[in-house]
């Protein structure tokens, strides 16, 4: 099994070009199932989750051709409706094929993602909302078996809580439903806007009518299009924190700074110097880091996907800080590993108290999930000596060429078998 060796402590200097967004690409790839024509997608990141989603589309009958910087998807003969556990188990986004399959074929059998029990998990929100479009479903042996014999029919649906995945699934499904659908209490992440822009270019009739309410009039025909996916704002945020934590000087390019305003403002408040240009941000880290209180929240709040990374920076703050995790119930798994490196972090339910003024010591570490793995790299970059990070397959799900990008700006990091 592969692992990373990281030799700290160097200040990172130079430019990092941000890849396409994993979290925007996944729903867009699912939405291509609506089409029976060719779709060309540009700027897809080369990460494991995208490979898995492409394999899932192929298993459903999509023809996929990879051509340098573009992916050509031909769904003219797409006719299968079964998404197997083997392909869905490693990523929650697998459930996003349910909406388009039901819209196009009126039935589908899709594995529950990652073997999660249905209960109060977010998948429940997807299914209850789809049932309001006329879908009948049951859960059997870890699969959602769903059908809509008369096709999907538009309706008014209010999500009980903000859910990115459920918003995406319903926008895609409603685009092909008969009549008008009004979705309220929607998530408004930039990745959802990217999905909406993609569907509109295909010929779907979608319009935001207030901040969290969207109106969709179903269509039956769509166009052949070429579309470029937005930048990865979590990757951009990760490298901004990397510059701050190593007291480095990085230019983060191929981005839209306005989209990551919350993260930029927080880093400024903590002491980093940030200069904003059209498609680029330059960040210079400061030795003196201020403490703060952060609560993760749906966009435009502070993203849960950057909580582990910012925690590393707060370990170096002048006083103690508090992080409240309000999105996921089990997202402090990186704390134990950071404490093994000398951090002083205690957790109580969804709150973490981060004592400041620490210097990380090198250690052998274990990655527990995608964002936790990258937080360990950030800590290791500041520790004098060699750290080893095991189970980096988590990392490869969401970061394209991370060690190459870090090496280019002065990090000493290598992948070993």
XYZ file of C-alpha atoms in Angstrom:
417
model
C 0.000 0.000 0.000
C 1.286 3.468 -0.893
C 2.224 6.068 1.683
C 3.647 9.574 1.718
C 6.903 10.656 3.332
C 6.975 14.343 4.244
C 10.151 16.115 5.379
C 9.430 19.455 7.135
C 9.922 22.355 7.596
C 10.152 24.475 4.449
C 8.364 27.695 3.549
C 6.331 27.089 0.388
C 7.018 29.574 -2.430
C 5.743 29.779 -6.012
C 2.554 29.162 -7.964
C -0.058 26.390 -7.737
C -2.638 25.990 -10.489
C -5.953 24.705 -9.152
C -7.641 21.736 -10.863
C -11.292 21.324 -11.804
C -13.778 20.768 -8.995
C -14.425 17.186 -7.890
C -17.657 18.219 -6.149
C -18.947 20.012 -9.276
C -17.838 17.282 -11.705
C -19.676 14.428 -9.933
C -23.259 15.797 -10.256
C -22.517 17.068 -13.790
C -21.330 13.572 -14.782
C -24.516 12.101 -13.279
C -26.596 14.673 -15.200
C -25.080 13.580 -18.545
C -27.293 10.475 -18.178
C -30.278 12.654 -19.210
C -28.725 13.074 -22.646
C -28.849 10.715 -25.609
C -26.257 12.809 -27.435
C -22.542 13.568 -27.119
C -21.399 15.722 -24.201
C -17.846 17.069 -24.009
C -16.571 17.938 -20.532
C -13.369 19.902 -19.918
C -11.387 20.523 -16.723
C -12.435 17.281 -14.956
C -9.866 16.612 -12.196
C -7.785 13.444 -12.446
C -8.840 11.978 -9.089
C -10.163 8.602 -7.936
C -13.782 9.710 -7.357
C -14.027 10.921 -10.975
C -12.562 7.623 -12.253
C -15.166 5.784 -10.142
C -18.041 7.912 -11.484
C -16.864 7.377 -15.093
C -16.708 3.616 -14.437
C -20.248 3.802 -12.996
C -21.492 5.614 -16.139
C -19.798 2.977 -18.333
C -21.514 0.213 -16.349
C -24.828 1.963 -17.152
C -24.059 1.898 -20.898
C -22.346 5.270 -21.463
C -19.522 5.300 -24.023
C -16.618 7.344 -22.660
C -13.535 8.562 -24.484
C -10.701 10.389 -22.732
C -8.944 12.801 -25.082
C -6.117 14.879 -23.541
C -7.945 17.586 -21.550
C -11.484 16.593 -22.445
C -13.853 13.731 -21.719
C -16.363 12.773 -24.418
C -19.511 11.026 -23.164
C -21.889 9.400 -25.655
C -25.203 8.227 -24.152
C -26.968 7.385 -27.444
C -27.093 3.703 -26.412
C -27.304 4.165 -22.635
C -30.040 1.802 -21.429
C -28.985 0.156 -18.155
C -30.555 1.109 -14.832
C -28.522 -0.816 -12.230
C -25.785 0.924 -10.200
C -23.916 -1.761 -8.275
C -22.533 -1.551 -4.741
C -19.026 -2.331 -6.046
C -18.975 1.001 -7.871
C -20.922 3.124 -5.387
C -19.337 1.937 -2.114
C -16.368 4.320 -2.131
C -18.224 7.596 -2.772
C -21.450 9.143 -1.560
C -22.015 10.819 -4.951
C -23.048 7.471 -6.499
C -26.630 8.126 -5.344
C -26.749 11.069 -7.807
C -27.435 8.694 -10.730
C -30.827 7.840 -9.183
C -32.552 11.076 -10.280
C -31.455 11.024 -13.938
C -32.123 7.274 -14.335
C -35.676 7.695 -13.014
C -36.218 10.772 -15.199
C -35.007 8.996 -18.339
C -36.030 5.347 -17.826
C -38.818 5.578 -15.170
C -37.066 2.970 -12.995
C -33.689 2.323 -11.359
C -31.881 0.110 -8.869
C -29.065 1.981 -7.135
C -26.891 0.879 -4.224
C -27.012 2.961 -1.068
C -23.692 4.850 -0.997
C -20.865 3.598 1.168
C -23.069 1.004 2.847
C -24.805 3.659 4.988
C -27.973 2.728 6.865
C -30.925 4.783 5.663
C -32.266 6.170 8.997
C -31.755 9.902 9.280
C -28.878 9.906 6.797
C -29.123 12.503 4.007
C -30.129 9.811 1.431
C -33.510 9.844 3.155
C -33.982 13.453 2.020
C -33.294 12.458 -1.629
C -35.859 9.641 -1.516
C -38.653 11.577 0.208
C -38.247 14.445 -2.264
C -38.215 12.085 -5.288
C -41.416 10.457 -3.980
C -43.099 13.873 -4.356
C -42.285 13.695 -8.085
C -44.203 10.410 -8.277
C -41.455 7.902 -7.415
C -42.311 4.731 -5.488
C -39.332 3.144 -3.765
C -38.250 0.468 -1.338
C -34.922 -0.410 0.262
C -33.911 -4.019 -0.245
C -30.535 -5.568 0.703
C -28.738 -2.216 0.575
C -30.307 -1.104 -2.722
C -32.853 1.577 -3.539
C -35.366 -0.004 -5.937
C -37.391 2.825 -7.432
C -39.866 3.352 -10.233
C -42.211 5.965 -11.637
C -44.385 4.065 -14.168
C -46.089 7.279 -15.365
C -42.838 9.243 -15.429
C -41.864 12.076 -13.096
C -44.375 14.839 -12.461
C -43.486 18.340 -11.231
C -44.393 19.382 -7.686
C -43.595 21.866 -4.906
C -40.922 20.441 -2.609
C -39.375 22.013 0.492
C -36.267 20.254 1.767
C -36.469 19.639 5.558
C -32.827 20.711 5.856
C -30.177 22.009 3.495
C -28.620 19.079 1.607
C -26.199 19.535 -1.289
C -26.704 16.017 -2.701
C -30.514 16.067 -2.445
C -30.642 19.507 -4.105
C -28.480 18.195 -6.981
C -30.453 14.961 -7.417
C -33.792 16.798 -7.512
C -32.604 19.531 -9.896
C -31.431 16.837 -12.340
C -34.594 14.711 -11.997
C -37.007 17.672 -12.205
C -35.328 18.881 -15.423
C -37.083 15.969 -17.209
C -40.288 15.860 -15.110
C -43.615 16.801 -16.684
C -44.698 20.311 -15.682
C -43.187 22.686 -13.127
C -41.191 21.892 -9.996
C -40.433 24.439 -7.277
C -37.617 23.392 -4.917
C -37.192 25.470 -1.746
C -34.629 25.451 1.094
C -32.045 24.426 -1.529
C -28.295 24.305 -0.967
C -26.626 27.154 -2.901
C -23.023 25.917 -3.082
C -21.104 27.170 -6.178
C -20.999 23.549 -7.408
C -24.814 23.584 -7.587
C -24.701 26.746 -9.692
C -22.211 24.993 -11.964
C -24.651 22.059 -12.350
C -27.510 24.494 -13.106
C -25.364 26.294 -15.726
C -24.480 22.945 -17.328
C -28.149 21.838 -17.475
C -29.240 25.228 -18.870
C -26.648 24.962 -21.645
C -28.067 21.500 -22.470
C -31.452 23.161 -22.925
C -33.091 22.664 -19.509
C -35.430 25.368 -18.191
C -34.159 26.325 -14.727
C -34.331 29.628 -12.863
C -33.494 30.775 -9.322
C -36.543 32.717 -8.086
C -35.132 33.603 -4.643
C -31.936 32.903 -2.674
C -32.764 29.250 -1.882
C -35.713 28.593 -4.242
C -35.440 27.276 -7.777
C -38.092 26.841 -10.480
C -37.681 24.053 -13.040
C -39.950 23.509 -16.046
C -39.388 20.001 -17.406
C -38.130 19.498 -20.969
C -37.929 16.365 -23.115
C -35.143 17.260 -25.561
C -31.626 18.457 -24.930
C -28.648 19.616 -26.968
C -25.145 18.354 -27.624
C -22.761 20.636 -25.701
C -19.190 21.251 -24.580
C -18.774 22.470 -20.984
C -15.842 23.392 -18.739
C -16.206 22.541 -15.036
C -15.452 25.202 -12.386
C -12.292 25.243 -10.217
C -12.006 23.215 -6.998
C -12.588 25.714 -4.158
C -11.616 23.149 -1.473
C -8.293 22.450 -3.189
C -7.740 26.219 -3.447
C -8.571 26.652 0.269
C -6.209 23.800 1.194
C -3.238 25.445 -0.563
C -4.098 28.844 0.930
C -3.847 27.217 4.380
C -0.587 25.496 3.299
C 0.953 28.915 2.601
C -0.342 30.326 5.908
C 0.848 27.403 8.050
C 4.366 27.245 6.507
C 4.780 31.075 6.545
C 5.102 30.725 2.779
C 4.357 32.909 -0.217
C 2.058 31.240 -2.774
C 0.141 32.355 -5.833
C -3.035 30.275 -6.202
C -4.194 30.529 -9.826
C -7.031 29.320 -12.107
C -9.689 30.356 -9.571
C -12.539 32.875 -9.079
C -11.556 34.695 -5.829
C -15.130 35.924 -5.202
C -16.262 32.282 -4.671
C -13.794 31.748 -1.792
C -14.365 35.132 -0.120
C -15.240 33.557 3.272
C -11.966 31.593 3.384
C -9.855 34.565 2.212
C -11.401 36.895 4.820
C -10.777 34.343 7.596
C -7.102 33.902 6.632
C -6.660 37.694 6.604
C -8.274 37.886 10.056
C -5.861 35.188 11.326
C -2.866 37.259 10.151
C -2.008 36.260 6.575
C -1.471 38.912 3.918
C -3.697 38.290 0.871
C -3.591 40.088 -2.501
C -6.467 39.414 -4.906
C -6.181 39.572 -8.698
C -8.665 38.564 -11.427
C -8.122 34.769 -11.474
C -5.450 34.513 -8.782
C -4.780 35.063 -5.087
C -1.353 35.652 -3.560
C -1.009 34.728 0.110
C 1.917 35.408 2.444
C 1.864 33.582 5.774
C 2.606 35.355 9.049
C 4.540 33.922 11.999
C 1.976 35.442 14.373
C -1.388 33.711 13.965
C -4.465 34.987 15.800
C -6.975 32.742 17.528
C -10.669 32.619 16.560
C -14.036 30.821 16.793
C -15.272 29.036 13.653
C -18.552 27.244 12.960
C -18.879 25.213 9.761
C -22.011 26.040 7.781
C -23.570 25.585 4.333
C -22.298 28.003 1.662
C -21.585 30.911 1.934
C -20.464 29.910 5.454
C -17.133 28.283 6.301
C -16.952 24.872 4.546
C -16.842 21.645 6.552
C -14.385 20.364 3.903
C -11.780 22.884 5.166
C -12.347 22.337 8.886
C -9.465 19.833 9.327
C -7.029 22.074 7.413
C -7.839 25.254 9.354
C -7.488 23.297 12.615
C -3.804 22.715 11.765
C -3.280 26.473 11.363
C -5.094 27.229 14.647
C -2.699 24.876 16.499
C -0.117 27.615 15.841
C -2.316 30.536 16.957
C -1.353 32.796 19.881
C -4.215 31.521 22.127
C -6.820 28.760 22.116
C -9.527 28.607 19.413
C -12.890 26.869 19.132
C -14.194 24.990 16.078
C -17.837 23.919 15.978
C -18.697 21.293 13.347
C -22.321 21.800 12.342
C -22.474 19.743 9.108
C -21.187 16.214 9.823
C -21.489 14.379 13.125
C -18.210 12.461 12.924
C -15.672 14.854 11.506
C -12.950 15.126 14.142
C -11.147 11.872 13.303
C -7.961 13.796 12.438
C -7.728 15.145 16.023
C -6.121 11.999 17.499
C -3.428 11.989 14.793
C -2.684 15.721 15.173
C -2.389 15.210 18.956
C 0.179 12.485 18.284
C 2.220 15.189 16.537
C 2.106 17.418 19.627
C -1.177 19.303 19.121
C -3.356 19.949 22.156
C -6.904 19.527 20.897
C -9.845 18.301 22.967
C -13.310 17.505 21.608
C -16.732 17.546 23.200
C -19.544 16.475 20.870
C -19.385 18.749 17.831
C -16.918 21.191 19.437
C -13.119 21.142 19.312
C -10.982 23.329 21.577
C -7.621 23.927 19.901
C -4.816 25.103 22.188
C -2.386 27.373 20.333
C 1.374 27.940 20.428
C 2.471 24.436 19.445
C 5.239 23.149 17.198
C 4.335 19.926 15.397
C 6.712 16.982 15.831
C 7.167 14.409 13.033
C 5.343 11.081 13.419
C 3.998 8.025 11.625
C 0.344 8.801 10.850
C -2.849 7.198 9.595
C -5.292 9.006 7.276
C -8.953 8.375 8.146
C -10.746 10.293 5.382
C -10.103 12.638 2.458
C -9.807 16.008 4.239
C -8.218 14.477 7.368
C -5.397 13.095 5.177
C -4.536 16.496 3.775
C -4.562 18.079 7.246
C -1.844 15.586 8.258
C 0.271 16.673 5.262
C -0.117 20.331 6.314
C 0.995 19.521 9.873
C 3.903 17.392 8.582
C 5.078 20.257 6.332
C 5.749 22.332 9.479
C 7.343 19.541 11.585
C 11.152 19.339 11.564
C 12.008 15.831 10.413
C 10.283 12.974 8.581
C 6.596 12.115 8.916
C 4.956 9.134 7.216
C 1.277 9.203 6.228
C -0.389 5.834 5.656
C -3.678 5.012 3.853
C -3.320 7.835 1.318
C -5.901 6.264 -1.018
C -8.303 8.648 0.766
C -6.214 11.560 -0.499
C -6.262 10.337 -4.109
C -10.077 10.512 -4.086
C -10.017 14.308 -4.148
C -6.567 15.869 -4.775
C -4.968 15.803 -8.211
C -1.171 15.350 -8.193
C -0.868 16.716 -4.657
C 2.762 15.737 -4.095
C 3.802 17.066 -7.544
C 2.088 20.404 -6.868
C 3.689 20.670 -3.406
C 7.157 19.644 -4.651
C 6.994 22.397 -7.282
C 6.651 25.024 -4.519
C 9.441 23.675 -2.311
C 7.948 20.881 -0.203
C 10.008 17.763 0.426
C 7.451 15.038 -0.112
C 7.465 11.677 -1.863
C 5.161 8.714 -2.461
C 6.549 5.284 -1.595
C 5.173 1.773 -1.950
